[in-house]
Short mmCIF file of C-alpha atoms in Angstrom, two decimals:
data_model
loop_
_atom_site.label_atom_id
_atom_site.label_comp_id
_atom_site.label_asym_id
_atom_site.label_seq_id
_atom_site.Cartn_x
_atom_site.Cartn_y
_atom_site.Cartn_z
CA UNK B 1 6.73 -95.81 -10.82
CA UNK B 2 7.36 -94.36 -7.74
CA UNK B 3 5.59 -95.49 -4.85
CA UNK B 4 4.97 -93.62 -1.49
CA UNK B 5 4.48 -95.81 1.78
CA UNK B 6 2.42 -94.03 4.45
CA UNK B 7 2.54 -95.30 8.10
CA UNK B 8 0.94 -96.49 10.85
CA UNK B 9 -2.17 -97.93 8.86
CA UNK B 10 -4.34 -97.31 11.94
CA UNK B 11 -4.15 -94.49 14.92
CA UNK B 12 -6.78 -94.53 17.77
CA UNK B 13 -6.09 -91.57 19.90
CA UNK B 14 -8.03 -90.00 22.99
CA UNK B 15 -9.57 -86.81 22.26
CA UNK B 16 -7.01 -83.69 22.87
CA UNK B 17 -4.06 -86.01 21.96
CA UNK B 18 -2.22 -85.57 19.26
CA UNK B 19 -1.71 -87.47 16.17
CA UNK B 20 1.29 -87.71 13.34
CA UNK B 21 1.30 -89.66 9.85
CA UNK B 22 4.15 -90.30 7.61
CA UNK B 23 4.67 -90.65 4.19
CA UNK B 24 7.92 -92.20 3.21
CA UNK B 25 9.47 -92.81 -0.49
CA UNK B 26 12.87 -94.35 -1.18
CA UNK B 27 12.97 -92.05 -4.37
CA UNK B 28 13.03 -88.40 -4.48
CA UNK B 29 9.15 -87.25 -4.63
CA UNK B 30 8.72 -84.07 -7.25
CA UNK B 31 5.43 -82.81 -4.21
CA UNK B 32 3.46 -84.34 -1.71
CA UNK B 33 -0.55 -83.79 -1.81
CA UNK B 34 -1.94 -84.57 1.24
CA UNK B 35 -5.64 -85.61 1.50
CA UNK B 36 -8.52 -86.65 3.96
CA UNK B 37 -11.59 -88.64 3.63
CA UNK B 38 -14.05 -88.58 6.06
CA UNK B 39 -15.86 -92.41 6.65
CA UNK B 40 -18.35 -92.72 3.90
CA UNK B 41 -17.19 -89.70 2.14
CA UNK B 42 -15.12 -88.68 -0.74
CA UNK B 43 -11.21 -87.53 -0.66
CA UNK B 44 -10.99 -84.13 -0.30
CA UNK B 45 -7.65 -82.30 -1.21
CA UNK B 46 -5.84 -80.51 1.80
CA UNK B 47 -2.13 -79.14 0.44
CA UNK B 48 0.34 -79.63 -1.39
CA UNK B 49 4.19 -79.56 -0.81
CA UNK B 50 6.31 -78.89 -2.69
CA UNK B 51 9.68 -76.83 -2.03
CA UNK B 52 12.78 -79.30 0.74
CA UNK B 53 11.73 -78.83 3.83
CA UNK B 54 8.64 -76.96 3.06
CA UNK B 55 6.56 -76.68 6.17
CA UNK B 56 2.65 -75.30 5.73
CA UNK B 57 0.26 -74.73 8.43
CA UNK B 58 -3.91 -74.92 8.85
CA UNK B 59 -5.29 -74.40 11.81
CA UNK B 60 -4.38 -77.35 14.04
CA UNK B 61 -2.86 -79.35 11.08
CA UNK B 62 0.98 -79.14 10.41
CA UNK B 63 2.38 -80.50 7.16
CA UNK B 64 6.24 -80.60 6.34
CA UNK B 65 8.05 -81.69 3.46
CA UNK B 66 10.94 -83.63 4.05
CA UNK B 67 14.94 -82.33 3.41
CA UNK B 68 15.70 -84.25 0.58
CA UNK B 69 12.16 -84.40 -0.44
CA UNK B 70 11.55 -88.64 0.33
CA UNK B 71 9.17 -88.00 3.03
CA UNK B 72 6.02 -85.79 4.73
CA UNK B 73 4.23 -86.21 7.54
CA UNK B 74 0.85 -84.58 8.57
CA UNK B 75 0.80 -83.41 12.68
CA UNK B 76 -2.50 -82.86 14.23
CA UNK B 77 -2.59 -80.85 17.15
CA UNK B 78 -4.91 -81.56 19.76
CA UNK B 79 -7.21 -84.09 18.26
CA UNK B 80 -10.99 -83.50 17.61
CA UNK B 81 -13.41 -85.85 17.50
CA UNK B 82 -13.80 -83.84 13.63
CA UNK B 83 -10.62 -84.96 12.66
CA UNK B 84 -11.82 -89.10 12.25
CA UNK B 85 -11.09 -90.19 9.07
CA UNK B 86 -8.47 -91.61 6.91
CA UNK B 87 -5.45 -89.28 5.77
CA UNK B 88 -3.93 -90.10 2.49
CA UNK B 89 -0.56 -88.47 0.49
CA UNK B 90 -0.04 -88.83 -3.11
CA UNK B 91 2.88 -87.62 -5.42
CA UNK B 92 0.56 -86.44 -7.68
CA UNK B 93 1.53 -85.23 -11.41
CA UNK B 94 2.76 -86.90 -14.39
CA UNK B 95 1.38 -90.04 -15.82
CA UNK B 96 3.60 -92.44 -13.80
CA UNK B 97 1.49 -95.51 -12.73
CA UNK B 98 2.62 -94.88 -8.96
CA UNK B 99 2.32 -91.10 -8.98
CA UNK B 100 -1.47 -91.70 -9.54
CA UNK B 101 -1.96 -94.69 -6.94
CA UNK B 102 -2.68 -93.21 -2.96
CA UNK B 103 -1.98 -96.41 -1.16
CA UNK B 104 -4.08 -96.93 1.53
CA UNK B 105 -3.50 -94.12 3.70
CA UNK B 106 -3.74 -93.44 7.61
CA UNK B 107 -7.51 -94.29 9.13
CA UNK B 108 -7.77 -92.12 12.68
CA UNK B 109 -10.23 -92.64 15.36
CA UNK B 110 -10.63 -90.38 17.89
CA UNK B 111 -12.18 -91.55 20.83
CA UNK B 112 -14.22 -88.75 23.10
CA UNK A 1 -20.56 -80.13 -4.15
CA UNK A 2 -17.01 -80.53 -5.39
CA UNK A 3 -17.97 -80.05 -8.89
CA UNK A 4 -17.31 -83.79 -9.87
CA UNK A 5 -20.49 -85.22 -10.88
CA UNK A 6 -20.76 -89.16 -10.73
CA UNK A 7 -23.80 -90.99 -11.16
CA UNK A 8 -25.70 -93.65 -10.13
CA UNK A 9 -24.56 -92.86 -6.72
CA UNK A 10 -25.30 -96.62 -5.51
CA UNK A 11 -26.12 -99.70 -7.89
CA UNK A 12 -26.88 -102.89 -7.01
CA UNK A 13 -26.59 -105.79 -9.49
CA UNK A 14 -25.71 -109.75 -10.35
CA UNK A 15 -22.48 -111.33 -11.42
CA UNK A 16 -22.10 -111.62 -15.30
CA UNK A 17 -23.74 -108.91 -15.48
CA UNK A 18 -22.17 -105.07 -17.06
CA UNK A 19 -22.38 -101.59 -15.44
CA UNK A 20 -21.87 -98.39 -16.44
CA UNK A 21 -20.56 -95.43 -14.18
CA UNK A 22 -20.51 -91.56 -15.28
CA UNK A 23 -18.99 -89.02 -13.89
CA UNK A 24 -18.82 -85.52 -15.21
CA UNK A 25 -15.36 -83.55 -14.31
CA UNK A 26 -15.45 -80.06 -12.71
CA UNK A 27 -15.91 -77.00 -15.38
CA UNK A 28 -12.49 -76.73 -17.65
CA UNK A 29 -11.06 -80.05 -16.12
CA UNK A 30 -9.55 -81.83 -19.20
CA UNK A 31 -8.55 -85.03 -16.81
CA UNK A 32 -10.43 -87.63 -15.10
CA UNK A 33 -8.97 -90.25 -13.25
CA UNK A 34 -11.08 -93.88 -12.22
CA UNK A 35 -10.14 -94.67 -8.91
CA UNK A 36 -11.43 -98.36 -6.95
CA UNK A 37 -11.95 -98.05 -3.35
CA UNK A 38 -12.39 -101.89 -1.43
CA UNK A 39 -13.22 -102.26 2.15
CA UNK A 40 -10.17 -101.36 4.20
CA UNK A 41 -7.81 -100.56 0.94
CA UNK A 42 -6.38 -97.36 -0.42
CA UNK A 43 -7.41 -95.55 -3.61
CA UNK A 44 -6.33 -97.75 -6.49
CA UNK A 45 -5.71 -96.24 -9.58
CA UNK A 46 -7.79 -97.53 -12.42
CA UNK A 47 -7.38 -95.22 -15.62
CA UNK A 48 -6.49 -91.72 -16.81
CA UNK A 49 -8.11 -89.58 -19.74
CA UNK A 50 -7.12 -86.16 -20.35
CA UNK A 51 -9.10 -84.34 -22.88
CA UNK A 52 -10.78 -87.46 -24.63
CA UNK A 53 -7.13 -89.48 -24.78
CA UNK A 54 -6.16 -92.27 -22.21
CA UNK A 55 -3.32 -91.03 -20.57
CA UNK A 56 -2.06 -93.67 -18.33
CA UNK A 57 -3.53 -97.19 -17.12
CA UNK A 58 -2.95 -98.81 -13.54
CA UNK A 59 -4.14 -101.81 -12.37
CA UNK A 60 -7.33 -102.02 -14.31
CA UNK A 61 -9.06 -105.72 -15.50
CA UNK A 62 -9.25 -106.30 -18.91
CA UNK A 63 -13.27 -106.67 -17.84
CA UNK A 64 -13.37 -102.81 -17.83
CA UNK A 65 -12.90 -100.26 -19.83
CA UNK A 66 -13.62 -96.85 -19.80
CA UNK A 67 -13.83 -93.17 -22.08
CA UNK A 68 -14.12 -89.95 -22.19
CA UNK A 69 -16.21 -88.18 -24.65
CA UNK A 70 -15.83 -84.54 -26.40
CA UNK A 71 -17.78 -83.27 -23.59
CA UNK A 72 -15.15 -84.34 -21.02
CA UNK A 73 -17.54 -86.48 -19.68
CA UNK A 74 -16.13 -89.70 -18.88
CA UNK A 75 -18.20 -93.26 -18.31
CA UNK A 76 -16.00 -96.66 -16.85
CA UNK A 77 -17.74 -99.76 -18.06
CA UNK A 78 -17.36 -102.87 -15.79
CA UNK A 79 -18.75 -106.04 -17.47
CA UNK A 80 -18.67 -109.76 -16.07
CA UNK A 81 -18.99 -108.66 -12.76
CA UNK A 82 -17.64 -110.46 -9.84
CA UNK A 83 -18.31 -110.45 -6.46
CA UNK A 84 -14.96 -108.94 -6.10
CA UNK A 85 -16.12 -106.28 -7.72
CA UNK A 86 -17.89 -104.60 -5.43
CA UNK A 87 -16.87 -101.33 -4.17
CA UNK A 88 -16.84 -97.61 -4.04
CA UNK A 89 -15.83 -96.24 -7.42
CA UNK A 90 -14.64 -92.69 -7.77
CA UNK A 91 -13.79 -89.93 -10.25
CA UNK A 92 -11.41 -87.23 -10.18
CA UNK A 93 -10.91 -84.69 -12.18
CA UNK A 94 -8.01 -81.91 -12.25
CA UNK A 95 -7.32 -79.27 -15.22
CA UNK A 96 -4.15 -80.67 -16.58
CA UNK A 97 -1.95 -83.70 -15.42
CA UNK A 98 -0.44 -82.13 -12.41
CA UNK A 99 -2.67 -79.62 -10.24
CA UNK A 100 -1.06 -77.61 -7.58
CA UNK A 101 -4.54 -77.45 -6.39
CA UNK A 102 -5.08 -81.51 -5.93
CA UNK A 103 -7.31 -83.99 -7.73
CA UNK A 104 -11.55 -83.15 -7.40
CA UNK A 105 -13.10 -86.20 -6.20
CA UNK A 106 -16.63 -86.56 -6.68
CA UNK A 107 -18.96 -88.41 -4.32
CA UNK A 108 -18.56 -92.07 -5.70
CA UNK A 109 -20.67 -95.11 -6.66
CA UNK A 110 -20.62 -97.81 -4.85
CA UNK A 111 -21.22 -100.72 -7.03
CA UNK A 112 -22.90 -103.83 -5.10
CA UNK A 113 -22.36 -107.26 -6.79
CA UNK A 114 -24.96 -110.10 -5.55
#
């Protein structure tokens, strides 16, 4: 099934900086869901792409979908010490073994 | 409250011995997904049911098994436990296989093996 890769594994960033994860598939992804979960908390859906190129905005978070639809990132804009946790994308849908499995995602710490 | 309801939300036991977990999908979800969640690893993907009928398997030891019953609830039986075995275990639910509006997690259990 297919399989998304999500880099870096870790991102320790100052307060105020900002802070960028990617998702990268070497197979055409049908959408992109992008998640966070807090530390000792549950995932909690954020958005979902879906259209090439697709870019969606909340707040300070900035999600794009890539051209030919094989990668996303997630941009954070100034970095709050609310935004520690780990970030994880998922091409959800279908009942593909790898369209169900997240991977293990992007942990950020934000130091003060 | 996400509207995933998973109980116990912590259990402690031995190895050999056999758990169950419940979770209870949001109102008019027909899927629930078992997800494992180790220290420092991503969401692995456990099992799929979708209104009572395993949809699709991932990774998941012959040592556990799981349902979902005419209520939609679901319940993931883990027997023989190992110390491996411990971890956070959640549930998801969404209404049909794909969900522009993202899988419902609920709050987990995290399983302790001694």
């Amino acid at each position: 099934g297919q399989q998304v890769m999500q880099i870096p594994q870790y991102q320790h960033v100052q307060e105020g900086e900002d802070f960028t994860t990617y998702c990268n598939s070497s197979t055409t992804l049908s959408n992109i869901q992008w998640y966070k979960q807090r530390p000792g908390g549950h995932p909690v859906f954020l958005i979902q792409l879906v259209k090439s190129g697709e870019v969606k905005k909340q707040k300070r978070l900035t999600f794009q979908f890539g051209e030919a639809k094989k990668n996303s990132s997630l941009h954070i804009t100034a970095t709050q010490t609310t935004d520690v946790g780990t970030y994880f994308c998922n091409n959800a849908g279908g009942t593909s073994y790898g369209k169900l499995t997240f991977g293990q995602g992007t942990i950020l710490t934000v130091h003060p | 409250d996400s509207g995933v309801t998973q109980t116990p939300k912590h259990l402690i036991t031995a190895t050999g011995q056999r758990v169950t977990l419940r979770c209870s999908p949001r109102s008019g979800d027909l899927s629930v997904y078992w997800y494992q969640q180790s220290l420092d690893q991503g969401l692995q993907f456990l099992i799929q049911y979708y209104n009572g009928e395993e949809r699709a398997k991932g990774n998941i030891l012959e040592r556990f098994s799981a349902q979902q019953f005419p209520d939609l609830h679901s319940e993931l039986n883990l027997s023989s436990l190992e110390l491996g075995d411990s971890a956070l275990y959640f549930c998801a639910s969404s209404g049909t296989g794909a969900s522009p509006f993202g899988y419902t997690f609920g709050s987990g259990t995290r399983l302790t093996v001694v």
